[in-house]
Coordinates of C-alpha atoms (C1' of nucleotides) in Angstrom, one line a residue:
Chain R
M1 CA -10.2 -33.4 -22.4
S2 CA -7.3 -34.5 -20.2
R3 CA -5.8 -31.4 -18.8
L4 CA -2.3 -31.2 -20.4
P5 CA 0.0 -31.7 -16.9
E6 CA 2.3 -29.1 -18.0
T7 CA -0.9 -26.6 -18.4
G8 CA -0.6 -25.3 -15.1
A9 CA 3.0 -24.2 -15.2
V10 CA 2.9 -22.8 -18.9
Q11 CA -0.5 -20.7 -17.6
R12 CA 1.4 -19.4 -15.0
L13 CA 3.9 -17.8 -17.4
I14 CA 1.2 -17.0 -19.5
D15 CA -1.8 -15.3 -17.3
T16 CA 1.0 -14.0 -14.7
L17 CA -1.0 -10.6 -14.1
S18 CA -4.4 -10.7 -12.6
L19 CA -6.7 -7.9 -14.3
S20 CA -6.2 -5.5 -11.1
D21 CA -2.4 -6.0 -11.6
Q22 CA -2.3 -5.2 -15.2
V23 CA -4.9 -2.0 -14.5
Q24 CA -2.4 -1.2 -12.1
H25 CA 0.7 -1.1 -14.0
Y26 CA -1.4 0.8 -16.6
L27 CA -2.0 3.4 -14.3
L28 CA 0.9 3.6 -12.8
D29 CA 2.2 4.1 -16.0
A30 CA -0.4 7.1 -17.0
L31 CA 1.3 8.7 -13.5
T32 CA 4.5 8.5 -14.1
S33 CA 4.8 9.6 -17.9
G34 CA 2.4 12.7 -17.1
R35 CA -0.7 11.2 -19.1
L36 CA -2.8 11.9 -15.7
R37 CA -2.4 15.3 -14.5
P38 CA -2.4 16.5 -10.8
G39 CA -6.4 17.1 -9.9
D40 CA -7.0 15.0 -12.7
R41 CA -10.3 12.2 -11.9
I42 CA -10.0 8.4 -12.1
N43 CA -13.8 7.4 -13.7
E44 CA -13.6 3.9 -12.7
A45 CA -16.5 2.9 -15.0
E46 CA -15.2 4.8 -17.6
L47 CA -11.7 3.5 -17.3
A48 CA -13.2 -0.3 -17.3
R49 CA -15.2 0.6 -20.6
T50 CA -11.7 1.5 -21.9
L51 CA -10.4 -1.5 -21.2
G52 CA -13.2 -3.7 -22.0
I53 CA -13.6 -5.3 -18.1
S54 CA -15.3 -5.1 -15.5
R55 CA -15.5 -2.2 -12.5
N56 CA -14.2 -4.8 -10.2
P57 CA -10.4 -5.4 -11.4
V58 CA -10.5 -1.5 -11.9
R59 CA -11.5 -0.6 -8.3
E60 CA -9.4 -2.6 -6.4
A61 CA -6.2 -1.5 -8.8
V62 CA -7.5 2.5 -7.9
S63 CA -7.9 1.2 -4.2
G64 CA -4.9 -0.1 -3.9
L65 CA -3.1 3.0 -5.4
A66 CA -4.7 5.2 -3.3
Q67 CA -3.6 3.1 0.0
R68 CA -0.1 3.4 -1.4
G69 CA -0.3 7.0 -1.5
F70 CA 0.0 7.9 -5.4
L71 CA -4.3 8.6 -5.6
V72 CA -6.0 10.7 -3.1
S73 CA -9.9 9.2 -2.4
A74 CA -12.6 11.6 -1.6
P75 CA -15.2 9.4 0.2
R76 CA -18.2 8.7 -2.5
R77 CA -16.7 11.2 -5.0
G78 CA -13.7 9.1 -6.4
H79 CA -10.1 9.3 -6.5
F80 CA -8.1 12.1 -7.8
L81 CA -4.0 12.1 -8.6
R82 CA -2.3 13.6 -5.8
R83 CA -1.4 17.3 -6.1
F84 CA 1.8 18.4 -5.3
T85 CA 3.5 20.9 -3.5
R86 CA 7.3 22.2 -2.8
Q87 CA 7.2 21.0 0.3
D88 CA 6.2 17.5 -1.0
V89 CA 9.4 17.6 -3.3
D90 CA 11.3 18.4 -0.4
D91 CA 10.0 15.5 2.0
V92 CA 10.7 13.4 -1.1
F93 CA 13.5 14.4 -2.2
S94 CA 15.4 14.5 1.9
F95 CA 13.7 11.0 2.4
R96 CA 15.3 9.4 -0.5
I97 CA 18.8 10.8 0.6
C98 CA 18.2 9.3 4.0
V99 CA 17.0 5.9 2.5
E100 CA 19.5 5.6 -0.6
S101 CA 22.5 6.3 2.2
F102 CA 20.8 3.6 4.1
A103 CA 21.0 1.5 1.2
I104 CA 25.1 2.2 0.0
R105 CA 25.7 1.7 4.0
Q106 CA 24.1 -1.8 4.1
A107 CA 25.3 -2.7 0.3
L108 CA 28.9 -2.0 0.1
P109 CA 30.1 -4.2 2.6
R110 CA 28.3 -6.7 0.3
M111 CA 29.4 -6.3 -2.7
R112 CA 32.0 -8.0 -5.2
R113 CA 33.6 -7.1 -8.3
P114 CA 30.7 -8.3 -10.8
D115 CA 28.4 -6.1 -8.7
H116 CA 30.4 -3.1 -9.6
D117 CA 30.5 -4.2 -12.9
D118 CA 26.9 -4.2 -13.2
L119 CA 27.2 -0.4 -12.0
A120 CA 29.8 0.8 -14.2
R121 CA 27.7 -0.7 -17.3
L122 CA 24.6 1.0 -16.3
V123 CA 26.5 4.2 -16.2
E124 CA 28.3 3.6 -19.7
R125 CA 25.0 2.8 -20.9
M126 CA 23.4 6.2 -19.3
I127 CA 26.3 8.1 -21.0
A128 CA 25.8 6.3 -24.3
A129 CA 21.8 7.6 -24.1
A130 CA 22.9 11.0 -23.2
R131 CA 24.8 11.2 -26.2
A132 CA 22.9 9.3 -28.3
G133 CA 19.6 11.7 -27.3
R134 CA 17.8 8.3 -26.3
L135 CA 16.5 10.2 -23.2
A136 CA 13.8 7.4 -22.4
E137 CA 16.8 5.4 -22.1
L138 CA 18.8 7.2 -20.2
H139 CA 16.2 7.6 -17.5
Q140 CA 15.7 4.1 -17.6
A141 CA 19.0 3.0 -16.7
D142 CA 19.0 6.2 -14.0
M143 CA 16.0 4.7 -12.4
A144 CA 17.8 1.1 -12.6
L145 CA 20.9 1.8 -11.1
H146 CA 19.6 3.8 -8.0
R147 CA 17.0 0.7 -7.7
R148 CA 20.3 -1.9 -8.0
I149 CA 22.2 0.0 -5.2
C150 CA 18.4 -0.8 -3.2
E151 CA 18.7 -4.8 -4.3
L152 CA 22.0 -5.1 -3.4
S153 CA 21.7 -3.8 0.4
G154 CA 19.9 -7.1 0.2
N155 CA 17.5 -5.1 2.6
R156 CA 13.8 -5.9 1.9
Q157 CA 12.2 -2.8 3.6
T158 CA 14.7 -0.5 2.2
L159 CA 13.5 -1.8 -1.5
R160 CA 10.2 -1.6 -0.9
A161 CA 10.7 1.8 0.4
H162 CA 12.5 3.0 -2.7
E163 CA 9.9 1.5 -4.5
G164 CA 7.6 4.3 -3.2
I165 CA 10.2 7.2 -3.4
D166 CA 10.8 6.1 -6.8
T167 CA 7.3 6.2 -8.4
E168 CA 6.6 9.3 -6.1
V169 CA 9.5 10.9 -8.1
Q170 CA 8.7 10.3 -11.4
M171 CA 4.8 11.7 -10.7
L172 CA 7.0 14.7 -9.3
I173 CA 8.9 15.3 -12.9
A174 CA 6.5 13.8 -14.9
Y175 CA 3.8 16.5 -14.8
V176 CA 6.5 19.4 -14.9
D177 CA 8.0 18.3 -18.0
L178 CA 10.9 20.2 -16.5
E179 CA 13.7 21.3 -19.1
R180 CA 15.9 18.9 -16.6
E181 CA 19.4 18.8 -16.5
P182 CA 21.2 18.5 -19.7
P183 CA 21.0 15.0 -20.6
L184 CA 25.4 14.4 -20.4
H185 CA 25.5 16.2 -17.3
S186 CA 22.8 13.6 -15.6
A187 CA 24.7 11.1 -17.2
L188 CA 27.8 11.7 -16.0
A189 CA 26.8 12.9 -12.4
H190 CA 26.1 9.1 -11.5
L191 CA 29.8 8.4 -12.3
P192 CA 31.7 10.1 -9.1
V193 CA 28.8 7.5 -7.0
V194 CA 30.0 4.2 -9.1
E195 CA 33.6 5.3 -8.5
A196 CA 33.7 6.0 -4.8
L197 CA 31.5 2.1 -4.3
A198 CA 34.3 0.6 -6.5
S199 CA 37.3 2.1 -4.2
G200 CA 35.5 0.7 -1.3
D201 CA 34.7 3.6 0.7
V202 CA 31.9 3.8 2.2
E203 CA 31.8 7.3 3.8
R204 CA 32.9 8.6 0.5
S205 CA 30.1 6.9 -1.2
V206 CA 27.6 8.3 0.7
T207 CA 28.8 11.6 -0.3
A208 CA 28.5 11.0 -3.3
M209 CA 25.6 9.8 -3.7
Q210 CA 24.1 12.8 -1.4
H211 CA 25.6 15.1 -3.6
H212 CA 24.1 13.9 -6.8
L213 CA 20.6 13.8 -5.4
E214 CA 20.7 17.1 -3.9
T215 CA 21.6 18.4 -7.4
T216 CA 18.5 17.0 -9.0
W217 CA 16.7 18.0 -5.5
A218 CA 17.7 21.5 -6.5
F219 CA 16.3 21.1 -10.3
V220 CA 13.1 19.6 -9.3
H221 CA 12.7 21.9 -6.7
R222 CA 13.1 25.0 -8.9
M223 CA 10.4 23.8 -10.9
Y224 CA 7.4 23.9 -8.0
G225 CA 5.9 27.3 -7.3
R226 CA 6.0 28.8 -3.7
T227 CA 3.7 26.7 -1.7
G228 CA 5.2 26.9 1.9
R229 CA 7.7 24.7 3.4
G230 CA 6.1 27.7 6.2
E231 CA 2.8 26.8 5.6
P232 CA 0.3 24.9 7.9
L233 CA 0.8 21.2 7.3
I234 CA -2.9 20.9 6.4
D235 CA -3.2 17.9 3.7
A236 CA -4.6 21.1 1.2
G237 CA -2.4 19.9 -1.7
D238 CA -5.1 17.3 -2.1
V239 CA -8.1 18.5 -2.1
P240 CA -10.0 17.8 -5.1
P241 CA -11.4 21.1 -7.1
S242 CA -15.1 21.5 -5.7
Q243 CA -14.4 20.2 -2.2
V244 CA -13.3 23.9 -1.2
R245 CA -16.3 24.1 0.3
R246 CA -17.4 27.6 1.8
I247 CA -17.3 27.4 5.5
R248 CA -20.3 30.2 5.7
G249 CA -19.0 32.9 7.4
Chain C
M1 CA -32.1 24.3 10.2
S2 CA -29.2 26.6 9.7
R3 CA -26.5 23.8 9.7
L4 CA -24.0 24.8 12.1
P5 CA -20.4 26.0 10.9
E6 CA -19.1 22.7 12.3
T7 CA -21.1 20.6 10.2
G8 CA -18.3 19.9 8.1
A9 CA -16.3 18.2 11.2
V10 CA -19.4 16.4 12.4
Q11 CA -20.4 14.3 9.1
R12 CA -16.5 13.1 9.0
L13 CA -17.2 11.6 12.6
I14 CA -20.9 10.3 11.4
D15 CA -20.4 9.1 7.8
T16 CA -19.1 5.8 8.2
L17 CA -16.3 4.3 7.0
S18 CA -16.5 2.0 3.9
L19 CA -17.0 -1.3 4.3
S20 CA -13.2 -2.2 2.6
D21 CA -11.9 0.1 5.4
Q22 CA -13.5 -1.6 8.0
V23 CA -12.8 -4.7 6.9
Q24 CA -9.1 -3.6 6.7
H25 CA -8.9 -2.1 10.1
Y26 CA -10.5 -6.0 11.4
L27 CA -7.8 -7.5 9.9
L28 CA -4.7 -5.4 10.3
D29 CA -5.8 -5.8 13.8
A30 CA -6.3 -9.4 13.8
L31 CA -2.6 -9.7 12.3
T32 CA -1.2 -7.1 14.7
S33 CA -2.9 -9.2 17.6
G34 CA -1.5 -12.4 16.5
R35 CA -5.3 -13.5 16.4
L36 CA -4.2 -14.7 12.8
R37 CA -0.9 -16.8 12.9
P38 CA 1.8 -16.8 9.9
G39 CA 0.8 -18.7 7.0
D40 CA -2.5 -18.7 7.5
R41 CA -4.8 -18.3 4.6
I42 CA -7.7 -15.7 4.3
N43 CA -10.5 -16.8 2.7
E44 CA -12.3 -14.4 1.4
A45 CA -15.9 -15.9 1.4
E46 CA -15.8 -16.9 5.2
L47 CA -14.6 -13.4 5.8
A48 CA -17.8 -12.0 3.8
R49 CA -19.8 -14.4 5.8
T50 CA -18.6 -13.5 9.2
L51 CA -18.9 -10.0 8.9
G52 CA -22.0 -10.3 7.0
I53 CA -21.4 -8.6 3.8
S54 CA -20.7 -9.4 0.1
R55 CA -17.4 -10.4 -0.8
N56 CA -16.1 -7.5 -3.0
P57 CA -15.5 -5.2 -0.2
V58 CA -13.1 -7.9 1.4
R59 CA -11.6 -8.3 -1.7
E60 CA -10.4 -4.7 -1.5
A61 CA -9.1 -4.6 1.8
V62 CA -7.0 -8.2 1.4
S63 CA -5.6 -6.7 -1.8
G64 CA -4.9 -3.6 -0.2
L65 CA -2.9 -5.2 2.5
A66 CA -1.7 -7.4 0.2
Q67 CA -0.1 -4.5 -1.8
R68 CA 1.1 -2.7 1.3
G69 CA 3.4 -6.2 2.1
F70 CA 1.1 -7.3 5.1
L71 CA -0.1 -10.7 3.1
V72 CA 1.4 -12.7 1.0
S73 CA -0.6 -13.4 -2.2
A74 CA -0.8 -16.7 -4.7
P75 CA -2.8 -16.6 -7.8
R76 CA -5.6 -18.3 -8.0
R77 CA -4.8 -19.7 -4.5
G78 CA -5.4 -17.3 -2.2
H79 CA -3.5 -14.4 0.5
F80 CA -1.8 -15.9 3.3
L81 CA -0.2 -14.0 6.3
R82 CA 3.8 -13.6 6.0
R83 CA 5.9 -15.8 7.4
F84 CA 8.7 -13.9 9.2
T85 CA 12.4 -14.9 8.8
R86 CA 15.4 -13.6 11.3
Q87 CA 16.6 -12.0 8.4
D88 CA 12.9 -9.9 7.9
V89 CA 13.6 -8.7 11.8
D90 CA 16.6 -7.5 10.9
D91 CA 15.8 -5.6 7.9
V92 CA 13.1 -4.1 10.0
F93 CA 14.8 -3.1 13.0
S94 CA 17.9 -1.8 10.7
F95 CA 15.7 0.3 8.8
R96 CA 13.6 1.7 11.4
I97 CA 16.6 2.9 12.7
C98 CA 17.7 4.6 9.7
V99 CA 13.7 6.1 9.5
E100 CA 13.6 7.3 13.3
S101 CA 17.1 8.9 13.7
F102 CA 16.2 10.9 10.3
A103 CA 12.5 11.9 11.9
I104 CA 14.7 13.2 15.3
R105 CA 16.9 15.1 12.8
Q106 CA 14.1 16.9 11.6
A107 CA 11.8 17.1 14.0
L108 CA 14.4 18.0 16.6
P109 CA 14.9 22.1 15.1
R110 CA 11.3 22.4 14.5
M111 CA 10.0 21.2 18.0
R112 CA 9.0 23.7 20.7
R113 CA 8.0 23.4 24.2
P114 CA 4.4 22.1 24.3
D115 CA 6.2 19.0 22.1
H116 CA 8.6 18.3 24.4
D117 CA 6.0 18.4 26.9
D118 CA 3.7 15.6 25.1
L119 CA 6.9 13.3 24.7
A120 CA 7.6 13.7 28.5
R121 CA 3.8 13.2 29.3
L122 CA 3.8 10.0 26.8
V123 CA 6.9 8.6 28.6
E124 CA 4.9 9.1 32.0
R125 CA 2.2 7.0 31.1
M126 CA 4.3 4.5 30.1
I127 CA 6.0 4.4 33.5
A128 CA 2.7 4.7 35.3
A129 CA 1.3 1.8 33.0
A130 CA 4.3 -0.2 33.2
R131 CA 4.1 0.0 37.3
A132 CA 0.3 -0.9 37.1
G133 CA 1.2 -3.6 34.8
R134 CA -1.2 -2.5 31.9
L135 CA 0.8 -3.6 29.6
A136 CA -1.6 -2.7 26.8
E137 CA -1.4 1.0 27.5
L138 CA 2.1 0.4 27.9
H139 CA 2.6 -1.1 24.2
Q140 CA 0.0 1.8 23.1
A141 CA 1.8 4.5 24.5
D142 CA 5.6 2.9 23.1
M143 CA 4.1 3.4 20.0
A144 CA 2.1 6.7 20.0
L145 CA 6.1 8.2 21.3
H146 CA 7.6 6.8 18.2
R147 CA 4.7 8.0 16.1
R148 CA 4.8 11.3 17.4
I149 CA 8.4 11.8 16.9
C150 CA 7.8 11.2 13.1
E151 CA 4.9 13.6 13.1
L152 CA 7.2 16.2 14.5
S153 CA 9.3 15.8 11.5
G154 CA 6.9 17.1 9.8
N155 CA 7.9 15.0 6.8
R156 CA 5.3 13.0 5.0
Q157 CA 7.1 10.3 3.8
T158 CA 8.9 9.9 6.9
L159 CA 5.2 8.9 8.2
R160 CA 4.2 7.3 5.8
A161 CA 7.4 4.9 6.1
H162 CA 7.2 4.2 9.7
E163 CA 3.5 3.5 9.4
G164 CA 4.3 0.6 7.3
I165 CA 7.3 -0.4 9.5
D166 CA 4.9 0.1 12.7
T167 CA 2.4 -2.3 11.3
E168 CA 4.9 -5.0 10.7
V169 CA 6.9 -4.6 13.9
Q170 CA 4.0 -5.3 15.8
M171 CA 3.4 -8.5 13.3
L172 CA 6.8 -9.6 14.5
I173 CA 6.0 -9.0 17.9
A174 CA 2.8 -10.5 17.9
Y175 CA 3.2 -13.9 17.0
V176 CA 5.9 -14.5 19.3
D177 CA 4.2 -14.0 22.0
L178 CA 7.6 -13.5 23.9
E179 CA 8.5 -12.6 27.0
R180 CA 9.8 -9.7 26.2
E181 CA 11.4 -6.6 27.8
P182 CA 10.2 -6.5 31.8
P183 CA 7.8 -3.7 31.6
L184 CA 9.6 -1.2 33.7
H185 CA 12.5 -1.5 31.8
S186 CA 11.1 -1.1 28.4
A187 CA 9.3 2.1 29.8
L188 CA 12.3 3.7 31.6
A189 CA 14.2 2.9 28.3
H190 CA 12.6 6.0 26.2
L191 CA 13.3 8.3 29.4
P192 CA 17.1 8.8 27.6
V193 CA 15.4 9.6 24.2
V194 CA 13.2 12.2 25.4
E195 CA 15.9 13.8 27.8
A196 CA 18.2 13.8 24.8
L197 CA 15.8 15.4 22.7
A198 CA 14.8 17.9 25.5
S199 CA 18.6 19.0 25.7
G200 CA 18.4 19.9 22.0
D201 CA 21.4 17.6 21.0
V202 CA 20.6 16.2 18.1
E203 CA 23.8 13.8 17.9
R204 CA 22.7 13.0 21.6
S205 CA 19.1 12.4 20.8
V206 CA 19.9 10.0 17.7
T207 CA 22.4 8.3 19.6
A208 CA 20.1 7.3 22.4
M209 CA 17.1 6.2 19.8
Q210 CA 19.7 3.9 18.5
H211 CA 20.5 2.4 21.6
H212 CA 17.2 1.8 22.4
L213 CA 16.0 0.4 19.1
E214 CA 19.0 -1.8 19.2
T215 CA 18.3 -3.2 22.7
T216 CA 14.4 -3.8 21.5
W217 CA 15.7 -5.7 18.4
A218 CA 18.2 -7.7 20.3
F219 CA 14.8 -9.0 22.2
V220 CA 13.0 -9.5 19.4
H221 CA 16.0 -11.2 17.4
R222 CA 16.3 -13.4 20.0
M223 CA 13.0 -14.9 19.1
Y224 CA 13.5 -16.1 15.7
G225 CA 15.0 -19.1 15.0
R226 CA 18.2 -19.4 12.9
T227 CA 17.2 -18.6 9.2
G228 CA 20.2 -17.3 8.0
R229 CA 21.4 -13.7 7.1
G230 CA 23.5 -15.4 4.3
E231 CA 20.8 -17.8 3.0
P232 CA 19.8 -16.6 -1.0
L233 CA 17.4 -13.8 -0.6
I234 CA 14.5 -15.5 -1.9
D235 CA 11.3 -15.2 -1.0
A236 CA 11.4 -18.4 0.9
G237 CA 9.9 -17.4 3.9
D238 CA 6.2 -16.8 2.1
V239 CA 5.6 -19.4 -0.1
P240 CA 2.2 -20.9 1.5
P241 CA 2.0 -24.7 3.2
S242 CA 1.1 -26.5 0.0
Q243 CA 2.5 -25.1 -2.5
V244 CA 5.5 -27.9 -2.2
R245 CA 4.0 -29.3 -5.0
R246 CA 5.3 -32.4 -6.3
I247 CA 6.9 -32.3 -9.7
R248 CA 5.5 -35.3 -11.4
G249 CA 7.6 -37.8 -12.8
Chain S
dA1 C1' -28.8 39.6 -7.8
dA2 C1' -28.0 36.5 -4.2
dA3 C1' -29.0 32.7 -1.9
dC4 C1' -32.2 28.7 -1.0
dT5 C1' -34.5 24.6 -2.9
dG6 C1' -36.0 20.6 -5.6
dT7 C1' -35.0 17.6 -9.6
dC8 C1' -32.1 15.2 -12.8
dC9 C1' -27.8 12.5 -13.9
dA10 C1' -23.5 10.3 -13.3
dC11 C1' -20.7 8.0 -10.2
dT12 C1' -19.3 4.8 -6.1
dG13 C1' -20.3 1.2 -3.0
dT14 C1' -22.5 -2.7 -2.8
dC15 C1' -24.5 -7.2 -4.0
dT16 C1' -25.3 -11.8 -6.7
dG17 C1' -24.0 -15.1 -10.0
dC18 C1' -21.4 -17.7 -13.0
dA19 C1' -16.6 -19.7 -15.2
dG20 C1' -12.6 -22.0 -14.6
dT21 C1' -8.9 -23.7 -11.1
dT22 C1' -7.0 -25.4 -7.3
dT23 C1' -8.0 -28.7 -3.2
dT24 C1' -9.6 -32.4 -1.3
dA25 C1' -11.8 -36.5 -0.8
dG26 C1' -12.7 -40.7 -2.6
dT27 C1' -11.5 -45.1 -5.7
dA28 C1' -9.1 -47.8 -7.9
dT29 C1' -4.7 -50.1 -9.2
dT30 C1' -0.2 -52.5 -8.2
Chain Z
dA1 C1' -0.4 -50.4 2.7
dA2 C1' 0.9 -47.0 -0.4
dT3 C1' 0.5 -44.9 -4.5
dA4 C1' -2.1 -43.1 -9.0
dC5 C1' -6.1 -41.9 -10.7
dT6 C1' -10.7 -39.5 -10.3
dA7 C1' -14.5 -37.1 -9.6
dA8 C1' -16.7 -33.6 -6.0
dA9 C1' -16.5 -29.5 -3.5
dA10 C1' -14.8 -25.1 -2.5
dC11 C1' -12.6 -20.9 -3.9
dT12 C1' -10.8 -17.1 -6.2
dG13 C1' -11.5 -14.0 -10.2
dC14 C1' -14.3 -11.3 -12.8
dA15 C1' -18.8 -10.1 -14.9
dG16 C1' -23.6 -7.4 -14.4
dA17 C1' -26.6 -4.9 -12.0
dC18 C1' -29.2 -2.1 -8.1
dA19 C1' -29.7 1.2 -4.5
dG20 C1' -27.7 5.4 -2.8
dT21 C1' -24.6 9.9 -2.4
dG22 C1' -23.1 13.9 -4.3
dG23 C1' -22.7 17.7 -7.9
dA24 C1' -24.7 20.7 -11.3
dC25 C1' -28.4 23.0 -13.3
dA26 C1' -32.4 25.8 -13.1
dG27 C1' -36.9 27.4 -10.6
dT28 C1' -38.2 30.1 -7.0
dT29 C1' -38.0 33.3 -3.0
dT30 C1' -35.8 37.1 -0.1

DNA sequence: AAACTGTCCACTGTCTGCAGTTTTAGTATT
DNA sequence: AATACTAAAACTGCAGACAGTGGACAGTTT
């Protein structure tokens, strides 16, 4: 059985992802799509059975998501989807403004004509999608736009940070299936940003982006009950159901 | 035997971390202390034997570190400690400035007298350590100071991002065992930051911090060979040794 | 009725074993 | 001697299994 020379290369294209990675994507999709809801428990064995694989890849995937902060782990009890408080919303969005502003500052001086065209196309796609009522595509192009700006910054740390934020934002808006901004409004909101970028004016671009993000922030913020900006910083939101264990009095 | 009210807290001290977590700490220490050098391969089986445990916990730990970006994984070939380029240094430090400036902006309005005292004590400890030549303690207090500011910001995203940056910085400076800044100079450099914070002036504080970080940046930057800010963004530094595989023919 | 105790079940954390791939060492060939 | 080829060794990725822990429930006691 002479192994073909290309086998290696072909393989690399086919089986690119390990089972663990596939499980992670599966879970991330479940998380960001709202199929899994905050507080939900991840049952490793059951998930393994469902996917028809052993528990090892599942464990690696789940443990990775926990380390990245998307799940909370309770030793010997399992992993749970995070709960979110109003403070989490504020933390994520304020930090997001910080990161994306920084991305613009680094990206703009490096951007060339085709890059600007890229962004413009994305906005056009958003508008078209919004008009046609294709919300999924609108949402996807939205993320792509923000991500692209971070890519253009050329700063890997920025891009990495943005990935985390992005996932978190999706989780935030997934489980309050919100009447969000009117789609078209949401699409048009990106226009000033791209135009400012095209003008080459850094400060104007940053301001435009900040304004856009603050608007989104406000929409999401409104969905979350009063959970206390002023509350103690106890990691409260994260306790799984029955961990509310009585402190005997 | 009536359980004492503190039982919960005590438990948390007693019940040992999972093996995976212990392995991760072990590896993180190896990474940041420079005991493992860039390009080094992690041999799961060997590590498991060394620690006297099975490969599963090791795999989970390694996989987690890879997902957090501290190791690079080559499918079916193993995990390797990242290599760093000059661009990595620039990315990390410019982003660090972004994050810590943001941390100051959020932290300062929330800081009270005891918080300022905390920071002041840390600087004193640094100076004392520097004078006494206790470099490890100096280094530790240094990290604690920066971390404390992020904690005081009350923003979990900021704190999380800082943890990643912090680890990366330690890896950066661990493997070029550099003749760094003179210890005392390094300690004293934090004084303006803490003083500015105490004055309550946000902009002055941010400026002081930026200046401090830029100085450190310059020191580290100097250690790294010319690898090209202008080079393509190919993830080049990360290819493990023998991946330079011959293209037959 | 409330609280405590003991038992049972489900699940996590960990271990051992196997298959397929990559790497390496050794051998043959030019 | 250097290169191409081959066979063995090593390692990763995954599967299956076991032991110990935590949670739920029922029975008992105050």
